[in-house]
Amino acid sequence: MAFSFFGGVHPEENKWYACDKQTQIYPSPDIVVIPMSQHIGAPCKPLVKKGDLVTMGQKIGDNQGLCVPVHASVSGKVKAVEARAHTSGTTVLSVVIENDHQDTLCPDIRKRTQEQVDALTAQEMVDIIHEAGIVGMGGATFPTHVKLSGAIGKVDTVIINAGECEPYITADDRLCQEEPEKLIAGLKLIMKILGLKEGHIAIEDNKPQAVRMLKANLAASDGIHVDVLPAKYPQGAEKQLIYAVTGREVPSGGLPAAVGCAVFNAATCKAIYDAVYDGMPLIRRIVTVSGDVLMEPKNLLVPIGTSFNDLIDACGHSEYPYKVLSGGPMMGVAQYDLNVPTIKGVNAITVLGRRNAYAVEDSRCLRCGKCIEVCPMKLMPVLMYKSIQSNSVEEMKANNIMDCIECGCCAYTCPASVPLVLGFRVAKQLIRNEAAKEKAKA
Ligand code: SF4
Ligand code: SF4
């Protein structure tokens, strides 16, 4: 039985732009830019230098601690190791590779037979996933091996998140339609690591073909349930998804394991399959390139490091893009430099025209309370925003700003266009900075 989480909104889905478009393999570009930071945690240190020759899938960056390695997505020659523009809006140390278009595969990459996979222990699989550089590919980019290790022995439910509730994005929808057997095999690997006999794939009811394909590829003995949930944004948010599937509420500041759950994005699950069965590290991913000014929106299988510019050009545009987002229109991050590379957490590039521009001269709160009605975290956005204006970190904390999942429901519904989410992002960073200062003092 599906539970309905509190709040949420129903923005125009606009999935029709790309949901029927078969994933196309994007030809590898002449240059790829591989940032050393594509995950939550310590950035990698480059393992190569200018002039080195690299093979496709070769490890080119790694580090100790909370970190996953990065790999070359093409074969060729390292042109530079230097700071380059990044989707976060900053610059990040990156390895720039000139593609030789030979696709010479790294000799370490070897497929495993089913017998070899069956013989792997849970720890061996976690190590393979770590070495393959796998992170949460829905945008969270948390190292997957750490999530898995932390969940062993602590969870009774695993959920694959194929919700994909953001407007325009169809990458996971296509994955479920085109490679359901690999997604299911990936989930079985996760179930084996976590020692579970049952698993869930949660998906919204606006993806009927994907639901059909998943169900058609399942056997009763698999112990896998496809949970079809009514479409509502942000159904794909981790805490809301857990509630929708299990009825369990993750406590404030808590992790899914606190209620016995672990959630993995659909693309992450497929990447686990690729790593364990094919020995292939995370060097490419499906990206939906969509939006109202594109001539031909597409789902593209893209080498990591391909520039946004190249992908937008591959779709053509009828007018000059007014706004380009890494991600969807609700949670995506606006980009100012389209030379930024596609990284592991980029599931979509949304390209919008001038008709999406809105100028707000006076964004004073009307105290209508609509933002409170839609907040899926049951927060009080209007009071949170007031606490930001007071500039008091204590007041911000007291209003639970750290519980905000930045889903954008409040800003979407606000009739006064108060820049709520922007304010919450800045406030959360302020709180984190304060905490770091306190820790340094102690
Ligand atoms: S962005 Fe934060 S405050 Fe606004 S609706 Fe989402 S969780 Fe609530
Ligand atoms: S929705 Fe906007 S105008 Fe209404 S209370 Fe919230 S912040 Fe104020």
XYZ file of C-alpha atoms and ligand atoms in Angstrom:
458
model
C 0.000 0.000 0.000
C 1.370 3.448 -0.968
C 1.271 6.242 1.616
C 0.886 9.887 0.578
C 3.416 12.254 2.128
C 2.380 15.638 3.504
C 2.445 18.688 1.209
C 4.071 18.655 -2.199
C 3.020 20.261 -5.451
C 2.038 19.308 -8.994
C 4.179 21.369 -11.374
C 3.704 20.915 -15.120
C 5.605 17.684 -15.770
C 6.829 18.400 -19.289
C 8.133 14.838 -19.532
C 6.623 14.520 -23.014
C 9.563 16.407 -24.491
C 11.881 13.400 -24.055
C 10.129 10.428 -22.422
C 9.639 8.623 -25.760
C 13.143 9.354 -27.023
C 15.342 6.259 -27.089
C 18.697 6.855 -25.388
C 21.318 7.722 -28.006
C 25.032 7.155 -27.559
C 26.649 10.579 -27.711
C 29.888 10.333 -29.739
C 32.833 10.998 -27.446
C 34.011 14.600 -27.794
C 37.533 15.697 -28.790
C 38.170 16.986 -25.259
C 36.847 15.801 -21.897
C 37.327 17.643 -18.606
C 37.280 15.353 -15.558
C 36.926 17.284 -12.278
C 38.670 15.836 -9.231
C 35.564 16.614 -7.177
C 32.346 14.970 -8.341
C 31.142 13.652 -4.994
C 30.437 14.623 -1.411
C 33.717 14.330 0.495
C 37.411 14.917 -0.050
C 38.397 15.818 -3.619
C 40.648 13.401 -5.482
C 44.332 14.083 -6.073
C 45.353 13.671 -9.724
C 47.310 10.488 -10.490
C 48.378 11.716 -13.941
C 50.227 14.743 -15.310
C 50.316 16.738 -18.522
C 51.582 14.629 -21.434
C 50.612 11.239 -19.924
C 48.742 8.770 -22.102
C 45.583 7.326 -20.540
C 43.225 4.501 -21.411
C 39.436 4.505 -21.156
C 38.416 3.555 -17.614
C 41.898 4.166 -16.145
C 41.908 5.617 -12.632
C 43.214 9.200 -12.887
C 42.408 10.567 -9.423
C 41.929 9.230 -5.891
C 42.295 10.151 -2.244
C 41.981 8.810 1.296
C 38.943 9.168 3.563
C 35.445 9.946 2.306
C 36.303 9.833 -1.392
C 35.758 7.833 -4.563
C 38.226 7.655 -7.457
C 37.643 9.246 -10.857
C 38.471 7.599 -14.185
C 39.248 8.643 -17.746
C 36.092 8.451 -19.868
C 38.070 8.325 -23.146
C 41.537 7.197 -24.166
C 44.072 9.828 -25.201
C 46.633 12.296 -23.879
C 46.445 14.483 -20.782
C 46.468 18.032 -22.131
C 46.401 19.812 -18.778
C 45.783 19.409 -15.075
C 44.290 22.716 -14.056
C 41.319 24.489 -12.471
C 38.256 24.444 -14.710
C 34.659 25.670 -14.402
C 32.395 23.263 -12.483
C 28.611 22.902 -12.175
C 28.835 24.076 -8.548
C 29.642 27.581 -9.854
C 33.262 27.426 -8.683
C 36.408 26.177 -10.368
C 37.760 22.719 -9.549
C 41.096 21.035 -10.309
C 40.441 18.903 -13.387
C 42.252 16.540 -15.730
C 41.777 17.634 -19.356
C 42.123 14.760 -21.841
C 42.557 15.044 -25.593
C 40.591 12.148 -27.061
C 42.505 9.906 -29.494
C 39.159 8.346 -30.528
C 40.693 4.871 -30.209
C 38.598 3.892 -27.146
C 41.538 1.853 -25.855
C 40.139 0.105 -22.815
C 42.093 0.008 -19.545
C 43.585 -3.522 -19.259
C 42.338 -3.774 -15.638
C 38.717 -3.855 -16.868
C 37.457 -7.426 -17.073
C 33.978 -8.916 -17.156
C 32.921 -11.454 -14.526
C 30.903 -14.569 -15.184
C 27.751 -15.258 -13.137
C 29.731 -17.894 -11.201
C 32.431 -15.346 -10.366
C 29.816 -12.800 -9.276
C 28.064 -15.421 -7.129
C 31.368 -16.169 -5.403
C 31.935 -12.531 -4.346
C 31.485 -11.663 -0.677
C 29.563 -8.553 0.430
C 32.826 -6.786 1.319
C 34.384 -7.666 -2.050
C 31.382 -6.164 -3.833
C 31.544 -2.998 -1.694
C 35.241 -2.693 -2.599
C 34.461 -3.098 -6.315
C 31.776 -0.391 -6.053
C 34.260 1.898 -4.280
C 36.990 1.355 -6.874
C 34.454 2.002 -9.674
C 33.886 5.517 -8.299
C 30.132 5.080 -7.844
C 28.142 7.862 -6.162
C 24.458 8.757 -5.806
C 23.599 9.591 -9.412
C 20.266 11.264 -8.695
C 22.239 14.380 -7.783
C 23.211 13.625 -4.184
C 26.676 12.270 -5.168
C 27.251 10.607 -1.777
C 29.778 7.739 -2.126
C 27.739 4.566 -2.613
C 30.221 2.204 -0.928
C 29.943 4.256 2.285
C 26.135 4.164 2.159
C 26.206 0.411 1.615
C 28.760 -0.264 4.368
C 26.727 1.857 6.801
C 23.533 -0.037 5.979
C 24.840 -3.611 6.426
C 23.058 -5.190 9.376
C 21.023 -2.024 10.048
C 18.275 -2.062 7.422
C 15.405 -4.374 6.564
C 14.211 -2.507 3.460
C 16.012 -1.408 0.308
C 14.317 0.900 -2.178
C 15.484 1.757 -5.690
C 14.417 5.300 -6.397
C 13.043 5.469 -9.932
C 10.627 8.236 -8.898
C 12.213 10.937 -11.057
C 9.620 13.509 -10.021
C 11.402 16.617 -11.382
C 9.788 18.101 -14.483
C 11.467 17.441 -17.860
C 13.850 14.688 -16.606
C 13.401 11.251 -18.196
C 16.851 9.625 -17.849
C 15.787 7.045 -15.231
C 12.501 6.464 -17.055
C 14.485 5.503 -20.173
C 16.844 3.337 -18.134
C 13.878 1.372 -16.708
C 12.376 1.008 -20.188
C 15.579 0.065 -21.982
C 17.628 -1.953 -19.471
C 15.231 -3.231 -16.811
C 17.120 -6.534 -16.520
C 20.357 -4.756 -15.518
C 18.534 -2.555 -13.019
C 16.965 -5.638 -11.454
C 20.311 -7.474 -11.415
C 21.864 -4.401 -9.743
C 19.167 -4.458 -7.063
C 19.817 -8.165 -6.448
C 23.494 -7.326 -5.855
C 22.498 -4.652 -3.319
C 20.122 -7.120 -1.630
C 22.956 -9.638 -1.408
C 25.322 -7.058 0.116
C 22.685 -6.037 2.677
C 21.587 -9.621 3.344
C 17.966 -8.953 2.332
C 15.539 -11.336 0.647
C 13.220 -8.565 -0.617
C 13.653 -5.261 -2.412
C 11.519 -2.440 -3.811
C 11.608 -0.379 -6.980
C 9.571 2.792 -6.420
C 8.309 4.597 -9.505
C 5.606 7.181 -10.237
C 2.469 6.253 -12.163
C 3.329 8.713 -14.951
C 5.847 6.196 -16.372
C 3.547 3.358 -17.508
C 5.934 1.873 -20.085
C 8.777 1.728 -17.547
C 6.433 0.031 -15.031
C 5.427 -2.522 -17.686
C 9.037 -3.285 -18.594
C 10.118 -3.694 -14.967
C 7.221 -6.010 -14.162
C 7.763 -8.028 -17.350
C 11.365 -8.719 -16.321
C 10.603 -9.849 -12.778
C 10.000 -13.371 -11.567
C 7.979 -14.036 -8.419
C 11.050 -15.702 -6.892
C 13.078 -12.477 -7.214
C 11.418 -11.023 -4.093
C 11.267 -7.607 -5.775
C 8.184 -5.392 -5.619
C 7.460 -2.577 -8.048
C 5.747 0.152 -6.003
C 3.767 2.401 -8.344
C 3.186 5.720 -6.578
C 0.837 8.553 -7.564
C 2.861 11.331 -9.201
C 3.487 14.196 -6.812
C 6.565 16.373 -6.415
C 8.944 15.670 -4.531
C 8.089 11.956 -4.510
C 11.719 11.158 -5.379
C 13.101 12.901 -2.283
C 14.594 10.218 -0.044
C 12.510 10.841 3.086
C 9.265 11.292 1.153
C 9.925 8.123 -0.844
C 10.574 6.081 2.305
C 7.298 7.322 3.764
C 5.416 6.622 0.522
C 6.698 3.026 0.337
C 6.843 2.016 4.020
C 4.866 4.579 6.040
C 8.019 5.163 8.157
C 9.087 8.729 8.982
C 12.815 9.506 9.103
C 13.328 11.685 12.189
C 14.651 15.258 11.982
C 18.393 15.160 11.311
C 18.260 11.362 10.965
C 19.360 9.077 8.141
C 17.154 6.477 6.383
C 18.935 3.704 8.346
C 17.285 5.149 11.489
C 14.030 3.632 10.204
C 15.641 0.539 8.699
C 15.770 1.775 5.101
C 18.388 2.335 2.421
C 17.585 4.143 -0.833
C 19.604 4.028 -4.057
C 18.915 5.917 -7.257
C 18.029 3.834 -10.347
C 21.096 4.968 -12.328
C 23.316 4.184 -9.331
C 21.844 0.688 -9.233
C 22.668 0.183 -12.928
C 26.205 1.535 -12.314
C 26.605 -1.139 -9.608
C 25.645 -3.772 -12.182
C 28.195 -2.344 -14.664
C 30.952 -2.386 -12.041
C 30.313 -5.874 -10.681
C 29.445 -7.727 -13.900
C 31.377 -5.739 -16.524
C 34.203 -4.414 -14.331
C 33.360 -0.981 -15.749
C 33.884 2.111 -13.599
C 31.474 5.049 -13.711
C 32.660 6.832 -16.865
C 29.381 7.557 -18.616
C 25.775 8.202 -17.725
C 22.392 8.985 -19.269
C 21.603 12.711 -19.344
C 18.246 14.178 -20.375
C 18.832 17.335 -22.392
C 15.430 18.974 -22.534
C 13.627 22.287 -22.390
C 11.251 24.534 -24.242
C 13.799 26.076 -26.652
C 15.455 22.880 -27.843
C 14.736 21.728 -31.391
C 15.097 18.077 -30.448
C 15.245 17.175 -26.745
C 17.157 13.938 -26.187
C 18.290 11.314 -23.717
C 21.999 10.877 -24.306
C 24.522 8.360 -23.003
C 27.369 10.739 -22.324
C 31.057 10.293 -21.400
C 31.764 12.035 -18.080
C 33.578 15.281 -18.864
C 31.535 16.243 -21.968
C 30.702 19.961 -21.932
C 27.141 21.244 -21.526
C 27.708 23.325 -24.666
C 28.331 20.216 -26.782
C 25.187 18.509 -25.484
C 22.973 21.555 -26.014
C 24.348 21.935 -29.555
C 23.534 18.264 -30.195
C 19.860 19.104 -29.605
C 19.815 22.474 -31.426
C 17.877 25.466 -30.110
C 15.228 27.665 -31.649
C 16.147 30.731 -29.606
C 19.096 31.699 -27.459
C 18.837 29.780 -24.141
C 17.788 32.164 -21.408
C 18.430 29.813 -18.526
C 20.445 26.570 -18.408
C 20.160 24.379 -15.337
C 22.196 21.441 -14.179
C 19.225 19.255 -13.171
C 15.548 20.117 -13.412
C 13.683 23.388 -12.912
C 12.746 22.712 -9.259
C 16.115 21.788 -7.750
C 18.553 22.450 -10.586
C 21.472 24.849 -10.334
C 21.636 27.679 -12.908
C 24.833 27.658 -14.956
C 26.743 30.755 -16.004
C 29.469 29.022 -18.005
C 28.293 26.363 -20.451
C 31.807 24.959 -20.751
C 31.166 23.103 -17.491
C 31.592 19.334 -17.850
C 28.937 16.691 -17.273
C 29.791 15.036 -13.960
C 28.522 11.898 -12.214
C 25.557 13.604 -10.520
C 24.197 15.389 -13.617
C 21.026 13.588 -14.680
C 19.712 16.440 -16.813
C 20.461 19.714 -18.511
C 17.330 21.841 -18.698
C 17.412 24.620 -21.264
C 14.704 27.251 -20.937
C 13.755 30.263 -23.052
C 13.023 33.873 -22.171
C 9.344 33.149 -21.504
C 10.516 31.615 -18.222
C 11.962 34.948 -17.093
C 10.149 36.740 -14.356
C 11.184 40.016 -12.810
C 10.029 40.721 -9.273
C 10.329 44.286 -8.123
C 8.851 43.776 -4.684
C 9.093 40.285 -3.210
C 7.675 41.086 0.220
C 5.908 38.250 2.006
C 2.106 38.485 1.946
C 1.814 36.148 4.954
C -0.586 33.942 2.996
C 0.810 30.704 4.492
C 0.783 28.795 1.187
C 4.431 27.801 1.604
C 3.566 26.056 4.899
C 0.786 24.041 3.262
C 3.111 22.562 0.622
C 6.334 21.951 2.561
C 6.838 18.154 2.514
C 9.154 18.437 5.537
C 6.365 20.115 7.572
C 8.555 23.193 8.050
C 7.498 26.845 8.288
C 9.257 28.441 5.297
C 7.843 31.892 6.045
C 9.358 31.871 9.553
C 12.594 30.339 8.285
C 12.949 33.200 5.831
C 12.229 35.726 8.579
C 15.008 34.182 10.668
C 17.428 34.629 7.756
C 16.586 38.307 7.608
C 17.324 38.559 11.334
C 20.824 37.236 10.511
C 20.824 35.164 13.696
C 22.274 31.687 13.220
C 20.606 30.570 16.462
C 17.209 31.663 15.164
C 17.835 29.917 11.827
C 18.674 26.690 13.652
C 15.633 27.054 15.909
C 13.481 27.204 12.774
C 14.953 23.884 11.560
C 16.507 25.257 8.401
C 18.876 22.268 8.308
C 15.858 19.996 7.744
C 15.059 21.783 4.471
C 15.611 19.450 1.508
C 15.686 22.401 -0.934
C 12.860 20.858 -2.946
C 11.547 24.261 -4.025
C 7.841 23.557 -3.326
C 7.588 26.713 -1.185
C 9.197 28.979 -3.793
C 7.092 27.373 -6.536
C 3.867 28.140 -4.722
C 4.772 31.567 -3.281
C 2.588 34.266 -4.908
C 5.087 36.979 -3.945
C 8.070 35.166 -5.518
C 10.066 35.439 -2.301
C 13.481 33.830 -3.044
C 12.955 31.235 -0.318
C 15.192 28.349 -1.450
C 18.078 30.616 -2.340
C 17.854 32.055 1.177
C 17.729 28.585 2.759
C 20.783 27.407 0.799
C 22.810 30.396 2.001
C 21.539 29.968 5.587
C 22.478 26.266 5.637
C 25.987 27.129 4.502
C 26.201 29.801 7.238
C 25.184 27.242 9.864
C 27.743 24.739 8.528
C 30.473 27.408 8.594
C 29.599 28.280 12.211
C 29.722 24.603 13.192
C 33.139 24.229 11.518
C 34.441 27.276 13.418
C 33.156 25.862 16.732
C 34.782 22.497 15.961
C 38.107 24.184 15.157
C 37.974 26.062 18.483
C 37.252 22.921 20.516
S 12.527 24.049 -0.052
Fe 12.682 23.514 2.134
S 11.261 24.870 3.170
Fe 10.752 24.927 0.989
S 9.163 23.395 0.742
Fe 11.103 22.341 0.336
S 11.741 21.500 2.308
Fe 10.135 22.998 2.747
S 3.985 31.681 0.304
Fe 5.307 33.484 0.047
S 3.968 35.180 0.500
Fe 2.931 33.374 1.292
S 3.602 33.219 3.454
Fe 5.020 32.001 2.264
S 6.694 33.397 1.802
Fe 4.979 34.664 2.400
